[in-house]
PDB file of C-alpha atoms in Angstrom:
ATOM      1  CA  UNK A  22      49.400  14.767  12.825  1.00 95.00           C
ATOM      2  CA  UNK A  23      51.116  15.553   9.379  1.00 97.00           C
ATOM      3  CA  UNK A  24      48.999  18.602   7.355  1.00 97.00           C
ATOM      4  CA  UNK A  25      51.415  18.590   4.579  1.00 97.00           C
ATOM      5  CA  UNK A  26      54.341  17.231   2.182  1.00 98.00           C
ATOM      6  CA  UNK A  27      56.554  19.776  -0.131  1.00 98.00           C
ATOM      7  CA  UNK A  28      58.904  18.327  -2.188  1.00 98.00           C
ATOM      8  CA  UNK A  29      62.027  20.510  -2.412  1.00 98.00           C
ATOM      9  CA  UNK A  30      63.859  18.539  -4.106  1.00 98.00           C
ATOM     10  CA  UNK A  31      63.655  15.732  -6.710  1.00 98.00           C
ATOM     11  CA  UNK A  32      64.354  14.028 -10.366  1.00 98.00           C
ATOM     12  CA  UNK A  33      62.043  16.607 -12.296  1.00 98.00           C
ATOM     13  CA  UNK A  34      60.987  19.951 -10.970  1.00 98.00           C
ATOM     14  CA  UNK A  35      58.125  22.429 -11.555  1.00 98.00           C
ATOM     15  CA  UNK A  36      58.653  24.801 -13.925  1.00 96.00           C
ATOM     16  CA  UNK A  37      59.945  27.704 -11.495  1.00 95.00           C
ATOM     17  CA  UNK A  38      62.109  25.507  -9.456  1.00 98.00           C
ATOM     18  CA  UNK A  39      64.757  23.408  -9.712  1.00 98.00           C
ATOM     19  CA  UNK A  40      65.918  19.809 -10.170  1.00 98.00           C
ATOM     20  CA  UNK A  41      68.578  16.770  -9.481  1.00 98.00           C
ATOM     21  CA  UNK A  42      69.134  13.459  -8.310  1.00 98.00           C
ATOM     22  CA  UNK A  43      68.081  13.753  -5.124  1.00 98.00           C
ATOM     23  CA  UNK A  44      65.028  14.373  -2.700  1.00 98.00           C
ATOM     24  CA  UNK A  45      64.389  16.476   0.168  1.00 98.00           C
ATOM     25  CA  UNK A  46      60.943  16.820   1.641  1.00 99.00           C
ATOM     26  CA  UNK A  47      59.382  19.134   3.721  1.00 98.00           C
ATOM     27  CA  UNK A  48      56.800  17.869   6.968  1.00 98.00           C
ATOM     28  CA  UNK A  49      54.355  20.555   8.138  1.00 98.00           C
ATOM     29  CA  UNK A  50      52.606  19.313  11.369  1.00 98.00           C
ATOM     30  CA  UNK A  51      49.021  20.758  12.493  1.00 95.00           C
ATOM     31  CA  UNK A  52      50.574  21.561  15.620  1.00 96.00           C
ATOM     32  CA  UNK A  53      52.934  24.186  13.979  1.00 96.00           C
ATOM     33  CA  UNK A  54      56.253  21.877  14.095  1.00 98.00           C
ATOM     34  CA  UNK A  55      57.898  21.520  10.471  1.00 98.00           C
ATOM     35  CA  UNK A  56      60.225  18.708   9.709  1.00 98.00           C
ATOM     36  CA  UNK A  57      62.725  17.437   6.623  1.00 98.00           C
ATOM     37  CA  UNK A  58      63.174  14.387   5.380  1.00 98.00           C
ATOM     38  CA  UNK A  59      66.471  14.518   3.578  1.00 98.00           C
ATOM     39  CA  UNK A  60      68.940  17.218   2.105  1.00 98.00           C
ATOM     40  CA  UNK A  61      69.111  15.990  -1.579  1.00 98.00           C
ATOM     41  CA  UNK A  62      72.446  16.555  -3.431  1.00 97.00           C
ATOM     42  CA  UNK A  63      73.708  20.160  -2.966  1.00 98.00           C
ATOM     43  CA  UNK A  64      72.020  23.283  -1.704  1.00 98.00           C
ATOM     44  CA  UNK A  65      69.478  23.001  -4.413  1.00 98.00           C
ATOM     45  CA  UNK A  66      66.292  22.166  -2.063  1.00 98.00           C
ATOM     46  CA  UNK A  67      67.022  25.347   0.017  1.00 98.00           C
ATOM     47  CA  UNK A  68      66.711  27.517  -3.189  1.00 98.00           C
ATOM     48  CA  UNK A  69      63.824  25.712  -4.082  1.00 98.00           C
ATOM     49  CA  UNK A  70      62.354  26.192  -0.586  1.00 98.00           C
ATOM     50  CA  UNK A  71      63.087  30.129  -0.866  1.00 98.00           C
ATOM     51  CA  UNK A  72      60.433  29.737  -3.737  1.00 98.00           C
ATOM     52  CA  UNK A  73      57.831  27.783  -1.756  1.00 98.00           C
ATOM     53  CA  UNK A  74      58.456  30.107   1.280  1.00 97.00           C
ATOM     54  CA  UNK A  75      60.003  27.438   3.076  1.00 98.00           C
ATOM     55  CA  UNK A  76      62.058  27.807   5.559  1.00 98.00           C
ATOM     56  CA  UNK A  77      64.252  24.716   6.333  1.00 98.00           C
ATOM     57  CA  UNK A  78      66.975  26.180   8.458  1.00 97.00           C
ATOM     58  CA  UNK A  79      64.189  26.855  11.126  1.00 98.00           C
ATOM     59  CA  UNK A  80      63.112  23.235  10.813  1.00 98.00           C
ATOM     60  CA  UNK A  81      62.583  21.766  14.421  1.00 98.00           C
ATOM     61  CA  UNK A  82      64.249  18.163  12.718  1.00 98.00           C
ATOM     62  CA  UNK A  83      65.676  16.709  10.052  1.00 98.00           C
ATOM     63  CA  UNK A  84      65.744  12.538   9.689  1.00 98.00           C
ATOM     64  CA  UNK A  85      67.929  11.156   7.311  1.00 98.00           C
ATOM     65  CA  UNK A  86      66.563   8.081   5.068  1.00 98.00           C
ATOM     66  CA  UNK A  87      70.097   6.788   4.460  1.00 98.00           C
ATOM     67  CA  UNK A  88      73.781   7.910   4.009  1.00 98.00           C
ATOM     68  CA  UNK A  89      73.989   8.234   0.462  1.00 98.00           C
ATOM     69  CA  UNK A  90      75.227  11.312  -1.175  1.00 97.00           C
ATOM     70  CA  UNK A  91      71.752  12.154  -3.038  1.00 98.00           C
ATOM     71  CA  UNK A  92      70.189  12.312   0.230  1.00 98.00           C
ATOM     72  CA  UNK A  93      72.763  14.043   2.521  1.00 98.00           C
ATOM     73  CA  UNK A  94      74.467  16.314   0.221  1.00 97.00           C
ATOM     74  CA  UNK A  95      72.936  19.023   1.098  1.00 98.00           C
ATOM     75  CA  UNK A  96      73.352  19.045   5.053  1.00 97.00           C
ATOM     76  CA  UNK A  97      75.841  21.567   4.960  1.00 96.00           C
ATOM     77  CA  UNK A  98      74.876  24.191   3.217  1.00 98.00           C
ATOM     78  CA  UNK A  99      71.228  23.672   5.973  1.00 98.00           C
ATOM     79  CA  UNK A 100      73.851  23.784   8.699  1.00 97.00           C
ATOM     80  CA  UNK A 101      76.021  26.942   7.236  1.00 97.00           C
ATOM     81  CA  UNK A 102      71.987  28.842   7.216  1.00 97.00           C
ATOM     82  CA  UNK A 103      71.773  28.097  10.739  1.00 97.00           C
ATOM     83  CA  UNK A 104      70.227  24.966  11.189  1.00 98.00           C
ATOM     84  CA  UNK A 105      69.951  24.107  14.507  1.00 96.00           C
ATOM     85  CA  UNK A 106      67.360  21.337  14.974  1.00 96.00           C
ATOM     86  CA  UNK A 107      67.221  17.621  15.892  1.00 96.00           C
ATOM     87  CA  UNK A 108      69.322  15.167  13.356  1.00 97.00           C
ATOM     88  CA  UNK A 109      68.316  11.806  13.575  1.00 98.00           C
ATOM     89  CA  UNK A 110      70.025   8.849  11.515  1.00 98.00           C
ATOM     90  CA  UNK A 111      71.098   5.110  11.896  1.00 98.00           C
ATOM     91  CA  UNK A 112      74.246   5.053  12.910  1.00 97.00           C
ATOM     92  CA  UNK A 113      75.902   3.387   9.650  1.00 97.00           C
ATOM     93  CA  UNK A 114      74.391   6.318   8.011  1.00 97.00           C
ATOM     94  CA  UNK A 115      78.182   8.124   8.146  1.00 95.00           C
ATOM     95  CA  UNK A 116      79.984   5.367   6.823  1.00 95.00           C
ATOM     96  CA  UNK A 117      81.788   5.317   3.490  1.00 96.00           C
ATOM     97  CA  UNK A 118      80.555   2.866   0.265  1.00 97.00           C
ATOM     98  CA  UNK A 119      80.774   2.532  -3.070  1.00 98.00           C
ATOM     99  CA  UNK A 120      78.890   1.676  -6.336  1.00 96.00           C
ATOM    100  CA  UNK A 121      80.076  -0.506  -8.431  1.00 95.00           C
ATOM    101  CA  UNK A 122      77.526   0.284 -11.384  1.00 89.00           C
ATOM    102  CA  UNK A 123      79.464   0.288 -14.677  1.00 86.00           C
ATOM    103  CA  UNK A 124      82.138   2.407 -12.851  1.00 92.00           C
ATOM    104  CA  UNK A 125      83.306   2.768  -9.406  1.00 95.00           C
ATOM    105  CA  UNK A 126      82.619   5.539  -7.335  1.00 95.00           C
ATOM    106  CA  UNK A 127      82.060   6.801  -3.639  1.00 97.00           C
ATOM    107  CA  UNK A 128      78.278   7.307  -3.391  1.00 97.00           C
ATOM    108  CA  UNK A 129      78.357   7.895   1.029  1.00 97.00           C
ATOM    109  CA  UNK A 130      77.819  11.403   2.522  1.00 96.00           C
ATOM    110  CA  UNK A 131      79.877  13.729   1.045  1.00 93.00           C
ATOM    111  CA  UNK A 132      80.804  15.482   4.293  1.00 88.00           C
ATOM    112  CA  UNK A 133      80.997  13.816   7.283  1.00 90.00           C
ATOM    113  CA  UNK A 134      77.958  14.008   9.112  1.00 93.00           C
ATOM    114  CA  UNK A 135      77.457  16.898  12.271  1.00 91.00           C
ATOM    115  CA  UNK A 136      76.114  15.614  15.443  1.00 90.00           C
ATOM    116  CA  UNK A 137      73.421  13.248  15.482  1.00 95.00           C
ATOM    117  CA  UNK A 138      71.053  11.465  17.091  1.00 97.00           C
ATOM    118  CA  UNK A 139      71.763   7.972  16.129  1.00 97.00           C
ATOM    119  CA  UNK A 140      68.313   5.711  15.529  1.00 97.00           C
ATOM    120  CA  UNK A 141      68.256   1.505  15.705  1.00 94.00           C
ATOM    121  CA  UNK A 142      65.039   0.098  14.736  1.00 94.00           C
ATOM    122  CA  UNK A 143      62.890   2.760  15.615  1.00 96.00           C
ATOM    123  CA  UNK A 144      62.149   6.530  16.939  1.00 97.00           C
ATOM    124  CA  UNK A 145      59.013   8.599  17.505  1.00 97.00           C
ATOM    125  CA  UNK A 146      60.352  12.535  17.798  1.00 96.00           C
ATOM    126  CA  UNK A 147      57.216  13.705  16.567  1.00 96.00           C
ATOM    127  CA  UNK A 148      54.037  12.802  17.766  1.00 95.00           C
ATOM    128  CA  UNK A 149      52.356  11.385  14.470  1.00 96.00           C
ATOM    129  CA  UNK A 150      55.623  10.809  13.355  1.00 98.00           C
ATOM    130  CA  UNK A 151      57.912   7.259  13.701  1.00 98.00           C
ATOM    131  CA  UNK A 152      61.053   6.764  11.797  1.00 98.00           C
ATOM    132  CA  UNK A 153      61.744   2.713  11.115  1.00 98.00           C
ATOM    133  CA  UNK A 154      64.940   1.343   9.990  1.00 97.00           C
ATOM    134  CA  UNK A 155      67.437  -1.957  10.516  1.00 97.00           C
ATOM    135  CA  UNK A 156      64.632  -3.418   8.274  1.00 98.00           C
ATOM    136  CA  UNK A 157      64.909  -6.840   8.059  1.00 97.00           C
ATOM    137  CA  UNK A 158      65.484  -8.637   4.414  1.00 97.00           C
ATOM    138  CA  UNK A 159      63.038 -11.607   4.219  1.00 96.00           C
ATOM    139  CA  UNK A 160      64.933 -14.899   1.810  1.00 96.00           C
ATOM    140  CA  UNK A 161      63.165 -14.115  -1.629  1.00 95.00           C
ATOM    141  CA  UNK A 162      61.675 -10.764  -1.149  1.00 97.00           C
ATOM    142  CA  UNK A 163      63.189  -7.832  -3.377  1.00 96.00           C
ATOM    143  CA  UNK A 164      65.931  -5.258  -2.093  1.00 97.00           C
ATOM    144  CA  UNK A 165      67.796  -2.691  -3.677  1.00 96.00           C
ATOM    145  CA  UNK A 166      71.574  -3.143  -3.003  1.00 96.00           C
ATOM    146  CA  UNK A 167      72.915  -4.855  -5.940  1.00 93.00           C
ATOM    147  CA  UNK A 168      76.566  -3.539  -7.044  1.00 94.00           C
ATOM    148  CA  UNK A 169      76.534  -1.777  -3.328  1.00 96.00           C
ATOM    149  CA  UNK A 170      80.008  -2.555  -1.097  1.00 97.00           C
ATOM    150  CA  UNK A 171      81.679  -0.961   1.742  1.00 97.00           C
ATOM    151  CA  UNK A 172      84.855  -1.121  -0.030  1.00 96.00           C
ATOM    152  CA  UNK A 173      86.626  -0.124  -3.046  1.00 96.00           C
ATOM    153  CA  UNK A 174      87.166  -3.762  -4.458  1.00 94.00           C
ATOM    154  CA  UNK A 175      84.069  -4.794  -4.249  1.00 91.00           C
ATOM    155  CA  UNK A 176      84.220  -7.757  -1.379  1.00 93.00           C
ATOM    156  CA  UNK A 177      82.741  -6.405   1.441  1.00 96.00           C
ATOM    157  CA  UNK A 178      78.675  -6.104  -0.019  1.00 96.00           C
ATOM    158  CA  UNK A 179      77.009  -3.443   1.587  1.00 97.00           C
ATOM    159  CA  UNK A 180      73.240  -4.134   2.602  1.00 97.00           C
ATOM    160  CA  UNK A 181      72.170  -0.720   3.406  1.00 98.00           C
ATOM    161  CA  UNK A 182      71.395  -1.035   6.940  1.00 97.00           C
ATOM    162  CA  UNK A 183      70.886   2.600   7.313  1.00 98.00           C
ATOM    163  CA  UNK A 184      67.604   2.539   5.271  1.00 98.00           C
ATOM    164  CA  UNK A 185      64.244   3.727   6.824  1.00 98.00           C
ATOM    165  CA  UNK A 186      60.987   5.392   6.010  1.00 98.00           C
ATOM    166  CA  UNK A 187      58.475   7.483   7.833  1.00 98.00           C
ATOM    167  CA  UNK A 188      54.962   6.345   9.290  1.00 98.00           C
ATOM    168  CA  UNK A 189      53.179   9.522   9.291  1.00 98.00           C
ATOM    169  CA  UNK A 190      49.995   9.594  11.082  1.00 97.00           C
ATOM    170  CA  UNK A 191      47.375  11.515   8.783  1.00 97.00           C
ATOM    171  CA  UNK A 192      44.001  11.621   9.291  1.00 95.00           C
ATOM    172  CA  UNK A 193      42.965   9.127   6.296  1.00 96.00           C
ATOM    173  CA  UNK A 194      45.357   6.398   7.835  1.00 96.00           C
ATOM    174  CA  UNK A 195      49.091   6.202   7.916  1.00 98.00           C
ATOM    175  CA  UNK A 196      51.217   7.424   5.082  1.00 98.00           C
ATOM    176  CA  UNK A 197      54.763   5.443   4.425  1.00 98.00           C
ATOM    177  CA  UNK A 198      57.442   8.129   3.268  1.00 98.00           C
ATOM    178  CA  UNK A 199      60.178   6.117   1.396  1.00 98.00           C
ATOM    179  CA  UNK A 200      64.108   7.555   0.673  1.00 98.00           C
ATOM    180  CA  UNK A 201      65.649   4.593  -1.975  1.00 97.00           C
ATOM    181  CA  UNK A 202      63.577   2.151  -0.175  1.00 98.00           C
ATOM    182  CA  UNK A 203      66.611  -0.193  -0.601  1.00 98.00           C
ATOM    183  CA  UNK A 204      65.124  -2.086   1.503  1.00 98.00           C
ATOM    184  CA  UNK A 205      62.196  -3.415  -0.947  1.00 98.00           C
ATOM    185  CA  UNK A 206      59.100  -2.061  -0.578  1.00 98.00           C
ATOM    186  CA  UNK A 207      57.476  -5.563   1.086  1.00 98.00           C
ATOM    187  CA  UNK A 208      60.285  -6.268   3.636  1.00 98.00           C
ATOM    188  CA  UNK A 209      59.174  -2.397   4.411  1.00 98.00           C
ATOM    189  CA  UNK A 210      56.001  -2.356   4.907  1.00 98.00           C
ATOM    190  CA  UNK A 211      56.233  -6.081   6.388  1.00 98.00           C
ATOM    191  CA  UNK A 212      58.444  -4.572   9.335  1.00 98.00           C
ATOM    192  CA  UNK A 213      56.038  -1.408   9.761  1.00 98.00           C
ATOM    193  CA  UNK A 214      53.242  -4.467  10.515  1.00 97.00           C
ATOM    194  CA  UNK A 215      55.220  -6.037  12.670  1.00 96.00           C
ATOM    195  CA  UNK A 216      56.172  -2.959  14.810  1.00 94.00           C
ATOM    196  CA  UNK A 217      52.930  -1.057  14.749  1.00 94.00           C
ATOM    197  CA  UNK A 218      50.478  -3.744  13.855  1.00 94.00           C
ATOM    198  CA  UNK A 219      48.881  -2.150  11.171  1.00 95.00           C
ATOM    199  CA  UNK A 220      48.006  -4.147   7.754  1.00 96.00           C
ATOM    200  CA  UNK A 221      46.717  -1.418   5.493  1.00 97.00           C
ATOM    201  CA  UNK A 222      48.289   1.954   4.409  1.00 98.00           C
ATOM    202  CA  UNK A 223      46.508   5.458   3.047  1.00 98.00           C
ATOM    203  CA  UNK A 224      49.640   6.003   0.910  1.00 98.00           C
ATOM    204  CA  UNK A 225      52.796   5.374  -0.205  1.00 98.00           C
ATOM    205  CA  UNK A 226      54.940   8.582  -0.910  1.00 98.00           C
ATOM    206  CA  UNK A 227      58.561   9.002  -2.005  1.00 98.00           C
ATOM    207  CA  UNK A 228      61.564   6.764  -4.371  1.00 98.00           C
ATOM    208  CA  UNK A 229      60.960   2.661  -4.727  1.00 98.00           C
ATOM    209  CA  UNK A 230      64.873   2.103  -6.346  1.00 98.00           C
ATOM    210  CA  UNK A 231      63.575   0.729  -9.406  1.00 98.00           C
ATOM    211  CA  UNK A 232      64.990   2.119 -11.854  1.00 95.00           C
ATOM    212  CA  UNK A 233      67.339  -0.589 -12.157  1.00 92.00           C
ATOM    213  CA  UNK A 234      65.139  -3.448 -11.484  1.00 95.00           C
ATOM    214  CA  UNK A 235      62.701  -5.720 -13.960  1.00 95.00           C
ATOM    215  CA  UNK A 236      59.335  -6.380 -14.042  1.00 96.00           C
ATOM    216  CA  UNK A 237      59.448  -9.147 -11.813  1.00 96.00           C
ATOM    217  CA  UNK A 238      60.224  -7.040  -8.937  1.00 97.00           C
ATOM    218  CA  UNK A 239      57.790  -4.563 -10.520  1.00 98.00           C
ATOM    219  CA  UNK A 240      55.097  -6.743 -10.151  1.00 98.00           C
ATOM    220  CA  UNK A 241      56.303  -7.803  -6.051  1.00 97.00           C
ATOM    221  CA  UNK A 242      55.814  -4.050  -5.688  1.00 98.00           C
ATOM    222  CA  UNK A 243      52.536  -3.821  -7.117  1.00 98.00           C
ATOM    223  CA  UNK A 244      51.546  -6.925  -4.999  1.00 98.00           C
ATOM    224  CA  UNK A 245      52.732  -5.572  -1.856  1.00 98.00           C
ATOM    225  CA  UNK A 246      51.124  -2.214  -2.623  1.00 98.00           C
ATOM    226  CA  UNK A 247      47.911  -3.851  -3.300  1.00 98.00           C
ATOM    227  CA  UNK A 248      48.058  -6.362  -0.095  1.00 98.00           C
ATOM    228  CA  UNK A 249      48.444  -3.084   2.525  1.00 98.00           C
ATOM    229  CA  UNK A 250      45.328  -1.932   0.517  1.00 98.00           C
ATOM    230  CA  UNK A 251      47.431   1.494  -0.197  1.00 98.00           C
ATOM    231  CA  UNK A 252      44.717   4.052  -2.076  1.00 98.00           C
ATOM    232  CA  UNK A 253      47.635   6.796  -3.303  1.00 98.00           C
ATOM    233  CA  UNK A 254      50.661   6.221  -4.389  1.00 98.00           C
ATOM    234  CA  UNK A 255      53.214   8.892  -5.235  1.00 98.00           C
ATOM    235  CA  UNK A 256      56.329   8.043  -6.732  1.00 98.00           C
ATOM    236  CA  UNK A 257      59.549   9.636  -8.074  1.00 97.00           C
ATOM    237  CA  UNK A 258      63.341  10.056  -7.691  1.00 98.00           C
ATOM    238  CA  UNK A 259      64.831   6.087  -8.214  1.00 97.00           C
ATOM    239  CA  UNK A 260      61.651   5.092  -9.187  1.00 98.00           C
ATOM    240  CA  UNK A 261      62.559   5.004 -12.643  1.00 97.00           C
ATOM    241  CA  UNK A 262      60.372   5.934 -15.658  1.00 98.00           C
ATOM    242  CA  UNK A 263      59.462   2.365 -16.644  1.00 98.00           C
ATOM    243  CA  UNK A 264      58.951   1.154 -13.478  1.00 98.00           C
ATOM    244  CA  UNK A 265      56.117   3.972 -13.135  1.00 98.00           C
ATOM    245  CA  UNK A 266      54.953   3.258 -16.465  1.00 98.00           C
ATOM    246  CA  UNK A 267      54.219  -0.372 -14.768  1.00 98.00           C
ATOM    247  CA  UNK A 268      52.728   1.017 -11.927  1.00 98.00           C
ATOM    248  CA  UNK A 269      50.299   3.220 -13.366  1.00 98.00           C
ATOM    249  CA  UNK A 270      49.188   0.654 -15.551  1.00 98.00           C
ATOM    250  CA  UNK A 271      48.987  -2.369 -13.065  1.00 98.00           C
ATOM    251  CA  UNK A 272      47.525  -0.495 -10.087  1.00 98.00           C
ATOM    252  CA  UNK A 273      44.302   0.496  -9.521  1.00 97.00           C
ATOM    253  CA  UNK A 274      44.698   3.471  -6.939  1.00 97.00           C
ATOM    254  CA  UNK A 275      45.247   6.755  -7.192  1.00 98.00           C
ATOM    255  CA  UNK A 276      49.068   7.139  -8.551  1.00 98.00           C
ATOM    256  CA  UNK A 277      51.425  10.423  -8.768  1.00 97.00           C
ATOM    257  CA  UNK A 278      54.686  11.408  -9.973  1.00 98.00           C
ATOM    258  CA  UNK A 279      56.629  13.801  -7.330  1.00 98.00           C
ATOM    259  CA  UNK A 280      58.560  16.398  -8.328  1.00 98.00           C
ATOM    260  CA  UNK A 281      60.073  19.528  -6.867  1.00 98.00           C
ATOM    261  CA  UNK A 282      57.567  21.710  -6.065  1.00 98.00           C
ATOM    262  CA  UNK A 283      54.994  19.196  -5.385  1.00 98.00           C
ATOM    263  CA  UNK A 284      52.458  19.694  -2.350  1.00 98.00           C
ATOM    264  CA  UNK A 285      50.640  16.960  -0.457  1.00 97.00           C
ATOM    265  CA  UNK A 286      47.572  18.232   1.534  1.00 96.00           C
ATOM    266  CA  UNK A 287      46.194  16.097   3.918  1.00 91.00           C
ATOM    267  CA  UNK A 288      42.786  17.174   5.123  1.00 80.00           C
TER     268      UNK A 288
END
């Protein structure tokens, strides 16, 4: 069962530590085991985790939330410290795309990826711990892949196939940790009902993609998060500062902003 979250990387930092477009999270497990949840941009999160006496390159596994170079950037300065743990990721997860976002640019791993373990639908390598991704995208319901494609012109859209989240089991009920969440938040937590069966969520931890979005899908957001009956929400990275704004106004449970540095107890 998951003890606790460290953010070693994100958007904003603590004042000691330090800070990029990215996220990396640390999982500590009561039965000793410690886990990461992404590599952020660079090597950033492992100087950050030097603070936090953290030790990531002893990390039993590392799951990757999707290919993108905020999130995988830093696998190989973990592997050059001696990683040696479990990688899982989907299998698109290595593949190349682009943004087309006022300019064009390459936004897949940077590196390719070291030997993984690839992961379709869905993977438990941790008791306490599933990994859920080929979400599928209900007609209507928000997702975060506008201006995405798989090639340089721009006609091949890409759909993000590779994004997942975490069900972590904690004590107060499950927590839902989140990359981009390009996926939308409801087609998310829609396909974690479908393959676990459970309708209502202790928290919702990690980036929501809206940075770019309006207040219509705002408001989906805030709907979904209210119909799981989620009672802690902590948000950050691609969020976006108005989007959290909206949030924190329009919800009422418990919300935070991550940051590096940031440490989740879970009693």
């Amino acid at each position: 069962m998951l003890k606790q979250l460290t953010f070693l990387c994100d958007n904003t930092a603590a004042p000691h530590l330090e800070c990029e477009w990215g996220l990396s999270v640390a999982l500590e497990f009561d039965n000793g085991h410690l886990w990461l949840w992404d590599t952020g941009q660079t090597d950033l999160f492992l100087r950050n985790a030097a603070k936090l006496e953290i030790t990531p390159h002893k990390a039993d596994g590392l799951a990757l939330s999707h290919g993108h170079y905020d999130h995988t950037g830093g696998l190989s300065a973990l592997m050059e410290h001696g990683f040696r743990g479990d990688i899982l990721a989907h299998p698109q997860a290595e593949v190349q795309r682009y943004s087309h976002r006022k300019t064009l640019r390459p936004i897949g791993p940077p590196v390719p990826l070291p030997r993984f373990t690839p992961v379709e639908r869905t993977a438990t390598p941790e008791p306490g711990m599933t990994m859920i991704t080929d979400i599928p995208r209900q007609p209507g319901l928000f997702q975060a892949v506008r201006d995405f494609s798989l090639d340089t012109e721009g006609k091949r859209p890409d759909p993000v196939p590779d994004d997942a989240f975490l069900m972590l089991e904690t004590r107060q009920g499950p927590l839902v940790l989140l990359g981009c969440c390009h996926s939308g938040l409801e087609n998310s937590l829609l396909e974690l009902q479908a393959q676990t069966g459970r309708s209502e969520v202790f928290a919702v931890v990690g980036g929501l993609h809206l940075h770019n979005a309006g207040e219509a899908e705002w408001e989906a957001t805030a709907q979904a998060l209210e119909r799981f009956h989620v009672q802690k929400l902590a948000m950050g990275h691609c969020t976006g500062e108005n989007a959290i704004q909206f949030l924190e106004n329009r919800l009422n449970c418990e919300c935070l902003r991550t940051y590096s540095g940031l440490r989740l107890s879970l009693p």
